[in-house]
Short mmCIF file of C-alpha atoms and ligand atoms in Angstrom, two decimals:
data_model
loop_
_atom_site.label_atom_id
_atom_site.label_comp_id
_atom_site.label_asym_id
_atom_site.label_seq_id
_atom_site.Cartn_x
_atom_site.Cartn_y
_atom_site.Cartn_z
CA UNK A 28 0.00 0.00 0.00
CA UNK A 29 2.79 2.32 1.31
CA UNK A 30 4.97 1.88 -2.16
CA UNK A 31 1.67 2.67 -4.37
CA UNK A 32 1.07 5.67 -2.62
CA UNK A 33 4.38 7.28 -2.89
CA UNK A 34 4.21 6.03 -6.91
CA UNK A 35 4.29 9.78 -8.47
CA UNK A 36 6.20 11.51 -5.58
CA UNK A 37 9.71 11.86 -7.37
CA UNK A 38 8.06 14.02 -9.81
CA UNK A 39 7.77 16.24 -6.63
CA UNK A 40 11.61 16.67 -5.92
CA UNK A 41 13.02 17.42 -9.64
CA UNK A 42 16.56 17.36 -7.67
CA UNK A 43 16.47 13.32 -7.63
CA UNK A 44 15.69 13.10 -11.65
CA UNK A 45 19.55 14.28 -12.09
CA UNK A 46 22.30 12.00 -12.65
CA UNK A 47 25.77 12.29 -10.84
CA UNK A 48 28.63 11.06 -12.56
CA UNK A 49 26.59 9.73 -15.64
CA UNK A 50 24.65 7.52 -13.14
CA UNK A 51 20.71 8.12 -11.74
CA UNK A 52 20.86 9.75 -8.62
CA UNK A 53 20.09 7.64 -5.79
CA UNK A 54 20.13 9.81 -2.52
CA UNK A 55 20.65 7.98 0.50
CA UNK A 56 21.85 10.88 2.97
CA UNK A 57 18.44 11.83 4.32
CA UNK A 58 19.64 11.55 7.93
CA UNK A 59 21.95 14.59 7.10
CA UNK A 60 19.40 16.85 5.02
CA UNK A 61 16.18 15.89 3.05
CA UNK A 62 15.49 16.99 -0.56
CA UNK A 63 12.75 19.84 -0.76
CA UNK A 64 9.78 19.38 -2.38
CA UNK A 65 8.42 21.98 -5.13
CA UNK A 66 5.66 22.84 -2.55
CA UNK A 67 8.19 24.34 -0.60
CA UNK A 68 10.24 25.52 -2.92
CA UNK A 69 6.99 27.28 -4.66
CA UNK A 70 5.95 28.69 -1.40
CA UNK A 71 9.19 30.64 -0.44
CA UNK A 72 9.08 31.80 -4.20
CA UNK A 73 5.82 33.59 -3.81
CA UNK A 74 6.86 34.69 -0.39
CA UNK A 75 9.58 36.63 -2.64
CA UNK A 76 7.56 37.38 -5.27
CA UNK A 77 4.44 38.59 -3.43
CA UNK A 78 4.64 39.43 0.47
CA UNK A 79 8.42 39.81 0.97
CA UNK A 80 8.03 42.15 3.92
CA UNK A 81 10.05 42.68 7.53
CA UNK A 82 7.61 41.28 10.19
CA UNK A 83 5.95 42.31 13.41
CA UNK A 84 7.10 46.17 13.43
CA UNK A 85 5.12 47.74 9.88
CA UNK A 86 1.79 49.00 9.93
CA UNK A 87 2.17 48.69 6.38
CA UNK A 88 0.06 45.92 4.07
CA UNK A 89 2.64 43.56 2.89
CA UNK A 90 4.49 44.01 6.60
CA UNK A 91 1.18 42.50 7.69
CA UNK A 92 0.62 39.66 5.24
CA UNK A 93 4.40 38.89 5.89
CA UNK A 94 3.25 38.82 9.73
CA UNK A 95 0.77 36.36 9.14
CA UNK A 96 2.52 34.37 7.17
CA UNK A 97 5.20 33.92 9.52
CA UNK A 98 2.57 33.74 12.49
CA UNK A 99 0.58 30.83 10.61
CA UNK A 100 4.18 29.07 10.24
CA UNK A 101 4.45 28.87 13.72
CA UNK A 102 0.59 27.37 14.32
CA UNK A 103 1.23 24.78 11.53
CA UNK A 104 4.24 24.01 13.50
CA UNK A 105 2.28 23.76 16.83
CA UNK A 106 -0.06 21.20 15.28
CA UNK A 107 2.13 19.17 14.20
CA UNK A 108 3.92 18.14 17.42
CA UNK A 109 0.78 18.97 19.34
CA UNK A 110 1.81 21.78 21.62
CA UNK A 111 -0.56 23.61 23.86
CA UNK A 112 0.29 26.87 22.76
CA UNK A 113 1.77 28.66 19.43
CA UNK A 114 3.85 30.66 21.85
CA UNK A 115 5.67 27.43 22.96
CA UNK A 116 6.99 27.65 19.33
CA UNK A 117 10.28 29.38 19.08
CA UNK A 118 12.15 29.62 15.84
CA UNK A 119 15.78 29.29 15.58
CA UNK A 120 18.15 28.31 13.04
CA UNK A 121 18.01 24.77 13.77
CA UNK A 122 18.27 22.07 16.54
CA UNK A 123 22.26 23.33 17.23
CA UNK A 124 20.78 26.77 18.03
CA UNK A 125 17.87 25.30 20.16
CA UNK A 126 20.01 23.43 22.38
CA UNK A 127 22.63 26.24 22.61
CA UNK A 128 19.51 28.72 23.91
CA UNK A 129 18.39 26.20 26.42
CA UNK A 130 21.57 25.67 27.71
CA UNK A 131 23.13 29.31 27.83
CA UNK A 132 19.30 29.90 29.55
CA UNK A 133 19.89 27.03 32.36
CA UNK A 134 23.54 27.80 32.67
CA UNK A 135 22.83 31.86 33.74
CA UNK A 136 19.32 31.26 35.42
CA UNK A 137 19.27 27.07 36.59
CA UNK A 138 22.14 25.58 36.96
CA UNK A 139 24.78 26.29 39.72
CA UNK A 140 28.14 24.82 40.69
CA UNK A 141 27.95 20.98 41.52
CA UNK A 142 24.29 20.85 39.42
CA UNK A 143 24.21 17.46 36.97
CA UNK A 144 23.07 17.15 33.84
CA UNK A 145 22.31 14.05 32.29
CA UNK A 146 22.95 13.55 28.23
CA UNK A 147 23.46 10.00 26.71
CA UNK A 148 26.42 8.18 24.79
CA UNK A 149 24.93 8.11 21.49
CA UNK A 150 23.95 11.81 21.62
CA UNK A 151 25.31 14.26 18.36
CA UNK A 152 28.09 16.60 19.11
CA UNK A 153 25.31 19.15 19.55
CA UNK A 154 23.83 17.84 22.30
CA UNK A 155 27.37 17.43 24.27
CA UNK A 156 29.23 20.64 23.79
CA UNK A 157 26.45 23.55 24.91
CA UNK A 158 26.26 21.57 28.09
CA UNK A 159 29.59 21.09 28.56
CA UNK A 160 29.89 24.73 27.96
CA UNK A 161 27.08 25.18 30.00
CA UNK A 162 29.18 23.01 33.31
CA UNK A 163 32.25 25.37 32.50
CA UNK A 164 29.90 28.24 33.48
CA UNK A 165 27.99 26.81 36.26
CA UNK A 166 30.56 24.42 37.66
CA UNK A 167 27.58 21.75 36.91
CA UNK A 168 28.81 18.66 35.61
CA UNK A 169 27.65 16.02 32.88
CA UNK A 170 26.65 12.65 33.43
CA UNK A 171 26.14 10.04 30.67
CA UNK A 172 23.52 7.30 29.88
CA UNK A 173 25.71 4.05 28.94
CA UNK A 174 24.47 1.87 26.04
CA UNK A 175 24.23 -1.56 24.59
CA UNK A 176 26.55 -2.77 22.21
CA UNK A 177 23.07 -3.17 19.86
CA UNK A 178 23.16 0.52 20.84
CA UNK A 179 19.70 0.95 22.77
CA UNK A 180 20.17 2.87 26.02
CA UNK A 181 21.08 0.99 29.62
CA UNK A 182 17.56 2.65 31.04
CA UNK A 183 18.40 0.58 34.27
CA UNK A 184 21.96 2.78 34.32
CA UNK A 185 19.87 5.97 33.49
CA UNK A 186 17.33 5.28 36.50
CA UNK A 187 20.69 4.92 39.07
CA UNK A 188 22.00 8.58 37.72
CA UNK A 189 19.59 10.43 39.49
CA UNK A 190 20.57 12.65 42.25
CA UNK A 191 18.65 15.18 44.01
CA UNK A 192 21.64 17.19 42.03
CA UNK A 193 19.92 16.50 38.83
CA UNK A 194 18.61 19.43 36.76
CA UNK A 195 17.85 18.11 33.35
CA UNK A 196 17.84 15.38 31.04
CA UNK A 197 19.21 16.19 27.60
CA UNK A 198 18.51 13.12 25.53
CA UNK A 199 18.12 12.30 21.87
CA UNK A 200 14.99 10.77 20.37
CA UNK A 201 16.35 8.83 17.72
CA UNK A 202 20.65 8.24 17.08
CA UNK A 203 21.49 10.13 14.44
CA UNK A 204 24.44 7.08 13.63
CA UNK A 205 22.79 4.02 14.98
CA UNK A 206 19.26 5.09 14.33
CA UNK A 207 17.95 3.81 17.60
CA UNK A 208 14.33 4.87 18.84
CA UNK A 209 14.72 5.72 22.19
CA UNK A 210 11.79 4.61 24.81
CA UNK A 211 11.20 8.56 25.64
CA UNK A 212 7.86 8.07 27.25
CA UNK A 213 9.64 6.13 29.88
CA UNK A 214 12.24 8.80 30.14
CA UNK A 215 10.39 11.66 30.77
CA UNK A 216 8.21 9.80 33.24
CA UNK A 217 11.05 8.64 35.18
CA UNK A 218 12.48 11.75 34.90
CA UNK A 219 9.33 13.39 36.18
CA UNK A 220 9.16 11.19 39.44
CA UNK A 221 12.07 13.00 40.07
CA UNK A 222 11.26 16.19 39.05
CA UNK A 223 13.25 16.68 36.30
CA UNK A 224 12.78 18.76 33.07
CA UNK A 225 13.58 16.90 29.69
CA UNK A 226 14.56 18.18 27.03
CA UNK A 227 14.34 15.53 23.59
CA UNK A 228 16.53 15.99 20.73
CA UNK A 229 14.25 15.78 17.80
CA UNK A 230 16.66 16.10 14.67
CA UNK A 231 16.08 12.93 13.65
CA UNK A 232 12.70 11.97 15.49
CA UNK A 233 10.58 14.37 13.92
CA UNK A 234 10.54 12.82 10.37
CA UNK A 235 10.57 8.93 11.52
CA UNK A 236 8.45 8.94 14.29
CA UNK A 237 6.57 12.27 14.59
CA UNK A 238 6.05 13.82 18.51
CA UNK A 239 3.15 14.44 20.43
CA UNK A 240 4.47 16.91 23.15
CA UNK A 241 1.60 16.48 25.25
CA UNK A 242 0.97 12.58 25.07
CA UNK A 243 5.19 12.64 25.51
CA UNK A 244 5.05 14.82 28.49
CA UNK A 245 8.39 16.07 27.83
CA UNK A 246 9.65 19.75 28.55
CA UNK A 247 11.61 20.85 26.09
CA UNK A 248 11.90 19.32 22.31
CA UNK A 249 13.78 20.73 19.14
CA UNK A 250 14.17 19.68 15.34
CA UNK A 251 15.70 21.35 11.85
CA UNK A 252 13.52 21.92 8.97
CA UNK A 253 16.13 21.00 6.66
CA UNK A 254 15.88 16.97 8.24
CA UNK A 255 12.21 17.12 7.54
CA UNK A 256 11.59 18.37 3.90
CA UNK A 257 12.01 21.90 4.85
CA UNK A 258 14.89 24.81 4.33
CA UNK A 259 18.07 24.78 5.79
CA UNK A 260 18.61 27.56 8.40
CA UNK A 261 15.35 27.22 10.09
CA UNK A 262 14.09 25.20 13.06
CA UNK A 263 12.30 25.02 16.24
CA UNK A 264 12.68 24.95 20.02
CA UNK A 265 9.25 23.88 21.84
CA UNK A 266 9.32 24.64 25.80
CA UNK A 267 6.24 24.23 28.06
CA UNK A 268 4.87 27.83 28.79
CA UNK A 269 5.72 27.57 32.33
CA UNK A 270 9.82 26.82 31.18
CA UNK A 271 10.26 29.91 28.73
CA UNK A 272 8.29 31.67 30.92
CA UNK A 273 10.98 31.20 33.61
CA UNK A 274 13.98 31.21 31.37
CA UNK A 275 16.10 33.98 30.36
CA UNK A 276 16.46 35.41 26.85
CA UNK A 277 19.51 34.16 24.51
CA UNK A 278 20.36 37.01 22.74
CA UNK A 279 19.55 40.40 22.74
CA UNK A 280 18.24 43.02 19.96
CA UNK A 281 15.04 43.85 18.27
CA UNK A 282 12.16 41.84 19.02
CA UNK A 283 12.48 40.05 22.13
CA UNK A 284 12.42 43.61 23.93
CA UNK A 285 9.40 45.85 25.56
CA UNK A 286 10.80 48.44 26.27
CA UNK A 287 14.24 49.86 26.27
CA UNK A 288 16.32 52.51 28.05
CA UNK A 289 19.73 53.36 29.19
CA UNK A 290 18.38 52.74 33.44
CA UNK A 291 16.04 49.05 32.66
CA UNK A 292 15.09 47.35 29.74
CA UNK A 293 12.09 44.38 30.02
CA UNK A 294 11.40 41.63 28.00
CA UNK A 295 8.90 40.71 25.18
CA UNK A 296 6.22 37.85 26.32
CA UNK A 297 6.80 34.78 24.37
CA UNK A 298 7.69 33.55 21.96
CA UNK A 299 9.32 36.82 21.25
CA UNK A 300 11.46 37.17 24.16
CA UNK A 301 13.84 34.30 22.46
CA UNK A 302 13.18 35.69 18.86
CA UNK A 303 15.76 38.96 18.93
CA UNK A 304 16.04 40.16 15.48
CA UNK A 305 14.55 39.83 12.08
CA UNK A 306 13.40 36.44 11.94
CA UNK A 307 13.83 33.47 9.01
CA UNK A 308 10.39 34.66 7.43
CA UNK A 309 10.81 32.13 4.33
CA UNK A 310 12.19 29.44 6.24
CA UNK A 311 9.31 29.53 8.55
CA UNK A 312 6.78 29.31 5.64
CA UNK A 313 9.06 26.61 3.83
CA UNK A 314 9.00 24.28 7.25
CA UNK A 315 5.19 25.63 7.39
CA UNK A 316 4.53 24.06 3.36
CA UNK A 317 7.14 20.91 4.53
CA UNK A 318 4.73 19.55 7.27
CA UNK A 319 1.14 20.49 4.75
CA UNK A 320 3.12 18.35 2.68
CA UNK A 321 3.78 15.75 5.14
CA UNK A 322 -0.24 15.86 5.72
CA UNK A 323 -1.08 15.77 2.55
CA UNK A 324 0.41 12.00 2.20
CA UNK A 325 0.25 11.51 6.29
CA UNK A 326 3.22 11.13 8.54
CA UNK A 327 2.14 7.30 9.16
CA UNK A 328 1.86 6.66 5.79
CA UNK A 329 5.51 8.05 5.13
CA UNK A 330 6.66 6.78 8.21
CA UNK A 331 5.20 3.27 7.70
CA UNK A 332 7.04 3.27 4.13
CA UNK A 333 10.47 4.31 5.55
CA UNK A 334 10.27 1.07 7.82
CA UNK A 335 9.36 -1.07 4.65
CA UNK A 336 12.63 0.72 3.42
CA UNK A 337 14.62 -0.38 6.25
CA UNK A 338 13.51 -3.70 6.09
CA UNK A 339 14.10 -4.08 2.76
CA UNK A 340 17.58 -2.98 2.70
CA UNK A 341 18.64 -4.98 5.84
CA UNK A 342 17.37 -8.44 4.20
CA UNK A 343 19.42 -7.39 1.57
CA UNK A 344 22.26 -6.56 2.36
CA UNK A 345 23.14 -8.94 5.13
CA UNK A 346 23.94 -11.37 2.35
CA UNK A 347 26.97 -9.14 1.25
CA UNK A 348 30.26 -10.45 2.45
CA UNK A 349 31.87 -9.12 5.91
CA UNK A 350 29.25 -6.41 6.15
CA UNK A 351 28.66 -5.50 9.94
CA UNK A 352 25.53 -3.82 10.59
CA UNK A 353 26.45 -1.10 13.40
CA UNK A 354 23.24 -0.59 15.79
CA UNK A 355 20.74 -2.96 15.89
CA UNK A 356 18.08 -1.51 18.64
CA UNK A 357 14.93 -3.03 18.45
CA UNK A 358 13.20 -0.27 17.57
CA UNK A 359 15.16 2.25 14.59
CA UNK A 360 14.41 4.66 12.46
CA UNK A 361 15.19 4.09 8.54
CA UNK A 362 18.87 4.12 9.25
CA UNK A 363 21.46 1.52 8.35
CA UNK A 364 24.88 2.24 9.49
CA UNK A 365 27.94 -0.28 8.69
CA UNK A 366 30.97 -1.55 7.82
CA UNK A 367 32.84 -3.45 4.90
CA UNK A 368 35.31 -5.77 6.72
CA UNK A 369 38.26 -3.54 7.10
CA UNK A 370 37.75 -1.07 4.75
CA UNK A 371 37.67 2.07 5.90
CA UNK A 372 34.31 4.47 5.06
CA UNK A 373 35.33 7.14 3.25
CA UNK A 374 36.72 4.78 0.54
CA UNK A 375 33.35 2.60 0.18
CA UNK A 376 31.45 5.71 0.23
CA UNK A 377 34.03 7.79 -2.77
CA UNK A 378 33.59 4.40 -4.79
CA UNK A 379 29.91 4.07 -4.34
CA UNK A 380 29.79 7.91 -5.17
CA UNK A 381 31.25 7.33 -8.54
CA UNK A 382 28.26 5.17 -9.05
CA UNK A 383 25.83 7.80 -7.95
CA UNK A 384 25.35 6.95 -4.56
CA UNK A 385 25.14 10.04 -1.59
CA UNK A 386 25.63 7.88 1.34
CA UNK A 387 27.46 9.63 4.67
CA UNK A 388 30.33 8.26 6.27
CA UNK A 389 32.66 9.09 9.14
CA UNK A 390 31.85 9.51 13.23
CA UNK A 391 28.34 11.93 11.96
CA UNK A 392 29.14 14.01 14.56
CA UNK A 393 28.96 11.47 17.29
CA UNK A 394 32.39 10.38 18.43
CA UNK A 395 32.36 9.19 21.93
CA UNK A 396 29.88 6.69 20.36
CA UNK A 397 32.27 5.85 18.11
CA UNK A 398 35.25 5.84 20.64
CA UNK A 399 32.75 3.55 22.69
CA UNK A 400 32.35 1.07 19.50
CA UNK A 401 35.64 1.51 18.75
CA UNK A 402 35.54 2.35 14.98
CA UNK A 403 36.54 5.65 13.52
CA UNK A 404 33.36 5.62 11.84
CA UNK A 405 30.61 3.86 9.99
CA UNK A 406 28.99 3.96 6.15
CA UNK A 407 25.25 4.65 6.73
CA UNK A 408 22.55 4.94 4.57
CA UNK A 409 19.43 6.95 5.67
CA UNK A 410 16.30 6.38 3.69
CA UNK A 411 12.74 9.10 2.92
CA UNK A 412 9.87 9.05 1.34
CA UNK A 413 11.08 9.14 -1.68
CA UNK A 414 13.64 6.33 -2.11
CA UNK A 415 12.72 3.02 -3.33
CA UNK A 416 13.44 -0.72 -3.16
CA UNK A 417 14.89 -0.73 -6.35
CA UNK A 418 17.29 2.20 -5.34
CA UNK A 419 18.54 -0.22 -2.11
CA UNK A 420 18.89 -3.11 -4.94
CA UNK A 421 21.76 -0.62 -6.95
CA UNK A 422 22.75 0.44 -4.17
CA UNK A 423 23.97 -3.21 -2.77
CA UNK A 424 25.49 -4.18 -5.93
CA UNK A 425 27.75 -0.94 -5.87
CA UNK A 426 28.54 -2.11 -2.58
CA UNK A 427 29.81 -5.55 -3.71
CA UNK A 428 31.85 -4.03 -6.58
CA UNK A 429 33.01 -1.32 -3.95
CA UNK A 430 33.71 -4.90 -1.68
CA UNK A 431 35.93 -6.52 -4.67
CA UNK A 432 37.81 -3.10 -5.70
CA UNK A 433 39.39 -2.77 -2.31
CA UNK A 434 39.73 -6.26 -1.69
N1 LIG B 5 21.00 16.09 16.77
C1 LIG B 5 20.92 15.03 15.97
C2 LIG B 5 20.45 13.71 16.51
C3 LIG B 5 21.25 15.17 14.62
O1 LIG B 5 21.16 14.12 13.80
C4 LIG B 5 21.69 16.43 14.14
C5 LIG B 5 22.14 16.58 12.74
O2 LIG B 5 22.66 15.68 12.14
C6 LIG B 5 21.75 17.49 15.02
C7 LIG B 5 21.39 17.29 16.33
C8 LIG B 5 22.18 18.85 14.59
O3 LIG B 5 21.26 19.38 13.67
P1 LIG B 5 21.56 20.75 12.91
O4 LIG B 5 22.93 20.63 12.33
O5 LIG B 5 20.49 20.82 11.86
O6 LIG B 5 21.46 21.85 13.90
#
């Protein structure tokens, strides 16, 4: 069912119908960025070619529509992960610059010296460094979730790091290497008993699993459009009203102010107060036209068809020799990471390019997971709506020729 429905939807993403290095191009990087479809491409062109306007501050008509449009973004956004509020929405340039608010905001108002934090093994690099820059400020320190070596979190480990010292959790949804699906209801809950905020890591979540932040509970969650059919440069940070209300602003500047003077300057109300500046206006409506575009096929369809994906290419390609399949949760999104016997990555994946393959390869951003595996890196192939079984089928037999090259 899932494979007829997504029969036409190349013709949506002209970038796909090119060929790279006189091959088709079969695009299997999606865990790093998605392709865009015209509907978003289309709707940021008639934002320039129509309504192109600074927000919030003109009285003027096209200031207004440009207002709107950028207010709407955020509503569409609300919906789609469920938030109370469409002031829980804050735009940022991504899920780096979400976590970096949150923790610059806990390190000057929350955290103080001897405060823990607790952040897992198979987080991204962005989910490590803002806290540990975070500690350096505070004096709080880090502690860290173990993991299996199928690479699904210890939860009994994460239950025994709880101290009354513990401030927040700082966990990822899904591995952005392994592609694990972490059991976040359970987290937040725990972390609740304890009354803990936790913030979820959404990068990779948001397209392979969707979020409910109410069902979920959790306190803080963040994505990138650009994982999720949407621009580059724009993203979200959700907080529960009662959080940002707390929380102090990130940067300063236009927007996020009341009123200013030399003697006191206060605060916008939300979401303003963490909006200083003139906002992403066009990447807000092209993350607004990614997830109408998302409904108009349905997130379980998609997601259901992703799984069929992953599926598909791990039947197949455990019959290639030596291959070692890196992260095997239970439960993963449409990720397969691996190795070719010794070969390193980088030369499977510049062989496999030549054939007009985008795979990733290297530590993708995550190297005290790899440190704990003990590989410099994996090859890993991350699969959307818009790939297809016979895509995986080239894709294995470019592997094989890859496999007798360097042997
Ligand atoms: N967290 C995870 C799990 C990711 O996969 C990524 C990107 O690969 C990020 C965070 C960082 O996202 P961005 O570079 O869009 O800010």
């Amino acid at each position: 069912m899932g494979m007829e429905l997504f029969k036409h939807i190349r013709d949506e993403f002209p970038i796909l119908s090119q060929k790279v290095h006189g091959k088709p191009l079969v695009y299997f990087d999606n865990a790093a960025t998605t392709q865009k479809p015209l509907m978003v491409i289309q709707a940021i062109d008639n934002y320039y070619n129509t309504i192109n306007s600074n927000v919030h501050r003109g009285v003027h008509h096209l200031s207004q529509l440009a207002t709107d449009a950028y207010e709407q973004a955020r509503v569409q956004v609300q919906k789609f992960i469920n938030a109370q509020h469409a002031h829980e929405i804050i735009f940022t340039r991504g899920t780096t610059e979400s976590i970096n608010l949150l923790a610059h905001s806990f390190a000057s108002e929350i955290l103080s010296a001897g405060d823990e934090i607790i952040v897992s093994r198979m987080e991204h690099h962005s989910n490590i460094v803002p806290w540990q820059m975070a500690c350096e400020k505070s004096g709080a320190i880090l502690k860290v979730v173990p993991i299996y070596e199928n690479g699904e979190l210890d939860m009994e480990a994460y239950k025994q790091l709880f101290t009354e010292k513990t401030k927040l959790v700082s966990i990822t949804h899904a591995s952005n290497s392994l592609g694990t699906i972490n059991p976040i209801k359970e987290i937040v809950d725990y972390a609740h008993s304890h009354q803990v905020p936790v913030l979820l890591d959404g990068a990779q979540g948001i397209k392979s699993c969707g979020m409910d932040v109410q069902e979920i509970d959790c306190d803080f969650y963040c994505f990138s459009g650009h994982k999720v059919y949407a621009p580059m440069g724009i993203g979200i940070l959700y907080g529960k009203e009662n959080w940002l209300d707390k929380l102090p602003p990130y940067q300063g500047g236009g927007e996020m102010i009341k009123h200013v003077s030399f003697e006191e300057t206060t605060y916008n109300t939300l979401p303003f107060k963490f909006e200083a500046g003139t906002p992403h206006v066009e990447g807000a409506i092209g993350l607004q036209y990614a997830l109408k575009f998302i409904e108009k096929y349905g997130h379980q369809h998609m997601i259901a068809h992703e799984k069929e994906l992953l599926h598909y290419a791990e039947n197949q390609m455990k019959i290639i020799e030596d291959i070692r399949f890196i992260g095997t949760a239970k439960e993963k999104t449409a990720v397969v990471s691996f190795l070719l016997g010794k070969h390193h990555p980088t030369d499977v994946g510049t062989i496999i390019d030549f054939m007009g393959i985008a795979v990733r390869t290297g530590h993708h951003c995550t190297q005290p997971l790899m440190d704990y595996l003990g590989i410099p890196g994996t090859i890993r192939a991350s699969f959307a709506v818009y790939n297809t079984k016979s895509e995986i089928d080239t894709m294995v037999k470019a592997l094989r020729t890859a496999q007798q090259m360097l042997n």
